[in-house]
Amino acid sequence: MTRFTLDKVRKTFINGEVKEEILKGINLSLREGELTALVGASGSGKSTLLTIAAGLQPASAGQVLFEGENLTTMNGEQVRKIRSSKFGFVFQFAHLVPFLTVEEQLLLMLEVSESKTKKTEQKKEIDKILTLVGMNHRKNAYPATLSGGEKQRVAIARAIIHKPKVLFADEPTASLDSTKSKDVMTLLRDLTKSLNLTTLMVTHDEEMLFYADRIIKLSDGMVLGS
Amino acid sequence: MNMAWKEMKKNKLRFLILGSIVFLVSLLTFIISGLANGLSQDNAALIKGLPEGHFYMSKDADQTINLSRIDRDVQGNMLKKHKEAVAFSIQMGFLNDEDEKQQSVAFVTSTESSVFEMVQKGEVVLDLSMKEKGIQVGDSLTNHQYSGKFIVKGFVDQKKFSHAPVAFIHSEDYQEMYRVKEMQLIFVPGKDSIGAVTGLDVFTKKQFLNTISSYKAEQTSLNMIVWFLVVISGMLFGIFFYMMNVQKMGLYGILKAIGVKTRTLFHMMWTQMIIITVMALMISISLSQVFNRLAPKDMPFSLTIETTAQLSSVYFIIGFIGATISGLQIKKVQPLQAIQQGEV
């Protein structure tokens, strides 16, 4: 079932007198329980497309529809609310909050998403998710003491703790070695299935495409094929 | 979740440095303010201790107390019209104790009044500081311009003028010493002025204090230092929070990207500012109050709770403004930029 639709999305950057069209009318539908990989050469517009879909920057034209709601007509606060409660993010770098323990990173996300769950239930949920990503034994650790792979696992746990419907992953394995990259990808694929997530991932690593249900190739701001 | 406190706990040194600076600057401000108040008391406790009212001085004295002579008829009329009014004179001089040791004092005499000490001819009432110099009730003191002897009748607290202890003497003794019949000043208690009197200048209490030689210069300099320190503290707050915010731009961007409200980030910064200020002020207030009690008697130092509370409030306001101005950059942080940069 389609959860996310991009309809004729365009993005133009104006730099002085130079006008550069990064996205040239993208049409895309993302389904539940499906991991979609966006691939393309550098400058093809894949990261721009992901950030527009995630509501991190506006489109110049077109529509971004999430469960029938048009993100492009919403104000900043409305987009923030959807982003914090319905979307999850995994970035190239884990971007964990340096002064919070692993458990607190997840608690913060629940707080941001305005979760109504009681504290005791939240702790149980955190234990469950951390077990799922294999990090429950490090729940009291600070980011500085974690390895790159562990950080990325915590970042994934943070991205799904509030039960989002869409997971955006921007080069989630770029900073990891090949073994850890495979672990992280396996985890992302399994979570997409078990939690019925709609996952949109940007990657330049062709090895990671093995884990995707669908591959969309971008070139020069246009979809070449899927 | 109290992110502000968690960050402070994790980055103790950074916040300790900021707290220490606020503590040191506020302590310095309190101490200088205490000295300013102390000097002010030392210079003009006699006048500051009077109720609200208006002072009259002869116009031709050109705002110089020593040169003022109020015509006896004018004085008589004013005292007759205003029962609570009092005419008084102040002159600097010396008293010699029984060992011929000279003590600098400010001789004060007045007409019948409840606001000044009343003494009989040949008697003197002294400021309490004279007791600490070994003078006791019953001692006889002399003055080269006075034929008789002054018998010490008692002591009164906080009666100083121009950094000298006040010696209240009878008007006839005063006239003999200074060979003047006229009083220098008239004080009329009450908030409302009785209006202009021909040949006399009228001053409020605050204006009159500024006619005391050295008072204005002393207070202006010290108050300028105090306010300068307050402004410096505000700037320090601003600069420190600015530097911390610059370092945390990436973090703020990521927090915004995951949905943290800008308002929450401002609350985080304000909470840190309040915690630092409260802790720093608590320590500096305690230390300055300890100093207030332990300061050497010779050191004019007076730090009231009211002054401390006023300065503390100013610190909070200045700290808040400094932190908020520096925090305006939080509003400008774009989550996208932070994501595209490296690890926070």
Tab-separated table of N, CA and C in Angstrom, chain B residues 260-320:
chain	number	residue	atom	x	y	z
B	260	VAL	N	13.263	18.475	17.560
B	260	VAL	CA	13.303	19.297	18.787
B	260	VAL	C	12.953	20.734	18.413
B	261	LYS	N	12.080	21.344	19.229
B	261	LYS	CA	11.643	22.715	18.924
B	261	LYS	C	12.755	23.708	19.248
B	262	THR	N	12.793	24.813	18.468
B	262	THR	CA	13.768	25.880	18.726
B	262	THR	C	13.570	26.412	20.153
B	263	ARG	N	12.299	26.485	20.560
B	263	ARG	CA	11.968	26.974	21.899
B	263	ARG	C	12.634	26.099	22.973
B	264	THR	N	12.640	24.791	22.731
B	264	THR	CA	13.255	23.864	23.693
B	264	THR	C	14.758	24.144	23.802
B	265	LEU	N	15.382	24.465	22.665
B	265	LEU	CA	16.823	24.745	22.678
B	265	LEU	C	17.104	26.041	23.447
B	266	PHE	N	16.222	27.022	23.285
B	266	PHE	CA	16.380	28.276	24.044
B	266	PHE	C	16.191	28.012	25.539
B	267	HIS	N	15.176	27.175	25.864
B	267	HIS	CA	14.951	26.847	27.281
B	267	HIS	C	16.189	26.185	27.879
B	268	MET	N	16.808	25.330	27.055
B	268	MET	CA	18.013	24.617	27.499
B	268	MET	C	19.107	25.636	27.852
B	269	MET	N	19.275	26.621	26.967
B	269	MET	CA	20.311	27.630	27.172
B	269	MET	C	19.977	28.513	28.389
B	270	TRP	N	18.705	28.908	28.495
B	270	TRP	CA	18.306	29.755	29.634
B	270	TRP	C	18.466	29.004	30.948
B	271	THR	N	18.100	27.708	30.937
B	271	THR	CA	18.233	26.918	32.166
B	271	THR	C	19.692	26.888	32.601
B	272	GLN	N	20.584	26.684	31.624
B	272	GLN	CA	22.012	26.653	31.967
B	272	GLN	C	22.467	27.998	32.514
B	273	MET	N	21.983	29.066	31.880
B	273	MET	CA	22.364	30.409	32.336
B	273	MET	C	21.866	30.636	33.773
B	274	ILE	N	20.616	30.188	34.039
B	274	ILE	CA	20.050	30.398	35.386
B	274	ILE	C	20.809	29.568	36.418
B	275	ILE	N	21.093	28.303	36.084
B	275	ILE	CA	21.814	27.444	37.046
B	275	ILE	C	23.190	28.046	37.357
B	276	ILE	N	23.898	28.457	36.305
B	276	ILE	CA	25.246	29.025	36.519
B	276	ILE	C	25.154	30.292	37.367
B	277	THR	N	24.207	31.168	37.003
B	277	THR	CA	24.090	32.446	37.719
B	277	THR	C	23.705	32.219	39.179
B	278	VAL	N	22.724	31.326	39.398
B	278	VAL	CA	22.278	31.081	40.779
B	278	VAL	C	23.446	30.550	41.615
B	279	MET	N	24.150	29.567	41.074
B	279	MET	CA	25.256	28.975	41.843
B	279	MET	C	26.356	30.005	42.111
B	280	ALA	N	26.731	30.737	41.044
B	280	ALA	CA	27.806	31.727	41.192
B	280	ALA	C	27.386	32.820	42.173
B	281	LEU	N	26.126	33.268	42.061
B	281	LEU	CA	25.674	34.346	42.943
B	281	LEU	C	25.556	33.871	44.392
B	282	MET	N	25.108	32.617	44.565
B	282	MET	CA	24.977	32.101	45.935
B	282	MET	C	26.325	32.115	46.639
B	283	ILE	N	27.345	31.690	45.920
B	283	ILE	CA	28.685	31.656	46.529
B	283	ILE	C	29.187	33.080	46.766
B	284	SER	N	29.009	33.953	45.751
B	284	SER	CA	29.562	35.313	45.933
B	284	SER	C	28.770	36.102	46.977
B	285	ILE	N	27.450	35.856	47.065
B	285	ILE	CA	26.663	36.557	48.101
B	285	ILE	C	27.128	36.091	49.487
B	286	SER	N	27.284	34.760	49.629
B	286	SER	CA	27.714	34.228	50.939
B	286	SER	C	29.075	34.811	51.323
B	287	LEU	N	30.010	34.781	50.373
B	287	LEU	CA	31.351	35.288	50.693
B	287	LEU	C	31.351	36.780	51.000
B	288	SER	N	30.555	37.539	50.223
B	288	SER	CA	30.533	38.989	50.468
B	288	SER	C	29.874	39.311	51.811
B	289	GLN	N	28.884	38.476	52.215
B	289	GLN	CA	28.250	38.706	53.516
B	289	GLN	C	29.206	38.338	54.653
B	290	VAL	N	30.003	37.287	54.421
B	290	VAL	CA	31.015	36.910	55.420
B	290	VAL	C	32.018	38.064	55.543
B	291	PHE	N	32.414	38.611	54.389
B	291	PHE	CA	33.351	39.747	54.385
B	291	PHE	C	32.729	40.949	55.093
B	292	ASN	N	31.433	41.129	54.880
B	292	ASN	CA	30.703	42.239	55.506
B	292	ASN	C	30.833	42.179	57.035
B	293	ARG	N	30.799	40.931	57.563
B	293	ARG	CA	30.883	40.773	59.013
B	293	ARG	C	32.323	40.811	59.514
B	294	LEU	N	33.228	40.286	58.678
B	294	LEU	CA	34.612	40.156	59.149
B	294	LEU	C	35.513	41.312	58.717
B	295	ALA	N	35.010	42.210	57.901
B	295	ALA	CA	35.860	43.308	57.401
B	295	ALA	C	36.414	44.114	58.566
B	296	PRO	N	37.674	44.538	58.461
B	296	PRO	CA	38.263	45.334	59.561
B	296	PRO	C	37.416	46.568	59.843
B	297	LYS	N	37.345	46.932	61.112
B	297	LYS	CA	36.491	48.070	61.525
B	297	LYS	C	36.902	49.360	60.813
B	298	ASP	N	38.209	49.470	60.529
B	298	ASP	CA	38.699	50.696	59.886
B	298	ASP	C	38.251	50.801	58.435
B	299	MET	N	37.852	49.658	57.881
B	299	MET	CA	37.464	49.671	56.470
B	299	MET	C	35.986	50.007	56.341
B	300	PRO	N	35.677	51.134	55.682
B	300	PRO	CA	34.247	51.457	55.535
B	300	PRO	C	33.600	50.485	54.554
B	301	PHE	N	32.832	49.546	55.058
B	301	PHE	CA	32.210	48.539	54.192
B	301	PHE	C	30.789	48.297	54.669
B	302	SER	N	29.851	48.437	53.766
B	302	SER	CA	28.451	48.206	54.141
B	302	SER	C	27.719	47.607	52.942
B	303	LEU	N	27.329	46.358	53.091
B	303	LEU	CA	26.625	45.683	51.994
B	303	LEU	C	25.298	45.156	52.531
B	304	THR	N	24.234	45.866	52.175
B	304	THR	CA	22.927	45.461	52.691
B	304	THR	C	22.337	44.360	51.804
B	305	ILE	N	21.371	43.650	52.367
B	305	ILE	CA	20.687	42.588	51.618
B	305	ILE	C	19.955	43.206	50.416
B	306	GLU	N	19.422	44.436	50.618
B	306	GLU	CA	18.686	45.103	49.527
B	306	GLU	C	19.610	45.352	48.334
B	307	THR	N	20.811	45.874	48.636
B	307	THR	CA	21.766	46.154	47.550
B	307	THR	C	22.149	44.860	46.847
B	308	THR	N	22.402	43.811	47.659
B	308	THR	CA	22.785	42.511	47.086
B	308	THR	C	21.663	42.000	46.190
B	309	ALA	N	20.415	42.111	46.683
B	309	ALA	CA	19.271	41.605	45.904
B	309	ALA	C	19.134	42.396	44.601
B	310	GLN	N	19.326	43.720	44.704
B	310	GLN	CA	19.210	44.571	43.498
B	310	GLN	C	20.254	44.180	42.456
B	311	LEU	N	21.508	44.062	42.930
B	311	LEU	CA	22.583	43.713	41.992
B	311	LEU	C	22.369	42.323	41.401
B	312	SER	N	21.890	41.383	42.243
B	312	SER	CA	21.641	40.012	41.759
B	312	SER	C	20.573	40.027	40.670
B	313	SER	N	19.526	40.830	40.880
B	313	SER	CA	18.464	40.904	39.861
B	313	SER	C	19.043	41.448	38.556
B	314	VAL	N	19.884	42.480	38.696
B	314	VAL	CA	20.491	43.066	37.494
B	314	VAL	C	21.328	42.003	36.776
B	315	TYR	N	22.056	41.193	37.566
B	315	TYR	CA	22.862	40.119	36.976
B	315	TYR	C	22.002	39.159	36.183
B	316	PHE	N	20.849	38.802	36.754
B	316	PHE	CA	19.951	37.882	36.057
B	316	PHE	C	19.479	38.477	34.739
B	317	ILE	N	19.077	39.748	34.802
B	317	ILE	CA	18.552	40.397	33.588
B	317	ILE	C	19.648	40.481	32.530
B	318	ILE	N	20.832	40.952	32.970
B	318	ILE	CA	21.956	41.114	32.040
B	318	ILE	C	22.368	39.748	31.466
B	319	GLY	N	22.436	38.730	32.334
B	319	GLY	CA	22.797	37.379	31.896
B	319	GLY	C	21.795	36.854	30.884
B	320	PHE	N	20.535	37.095	31.170
B	320	PHE	CA	19.465	36.633	30.288
B	320	PHE	C	19.574	37.315	28.920
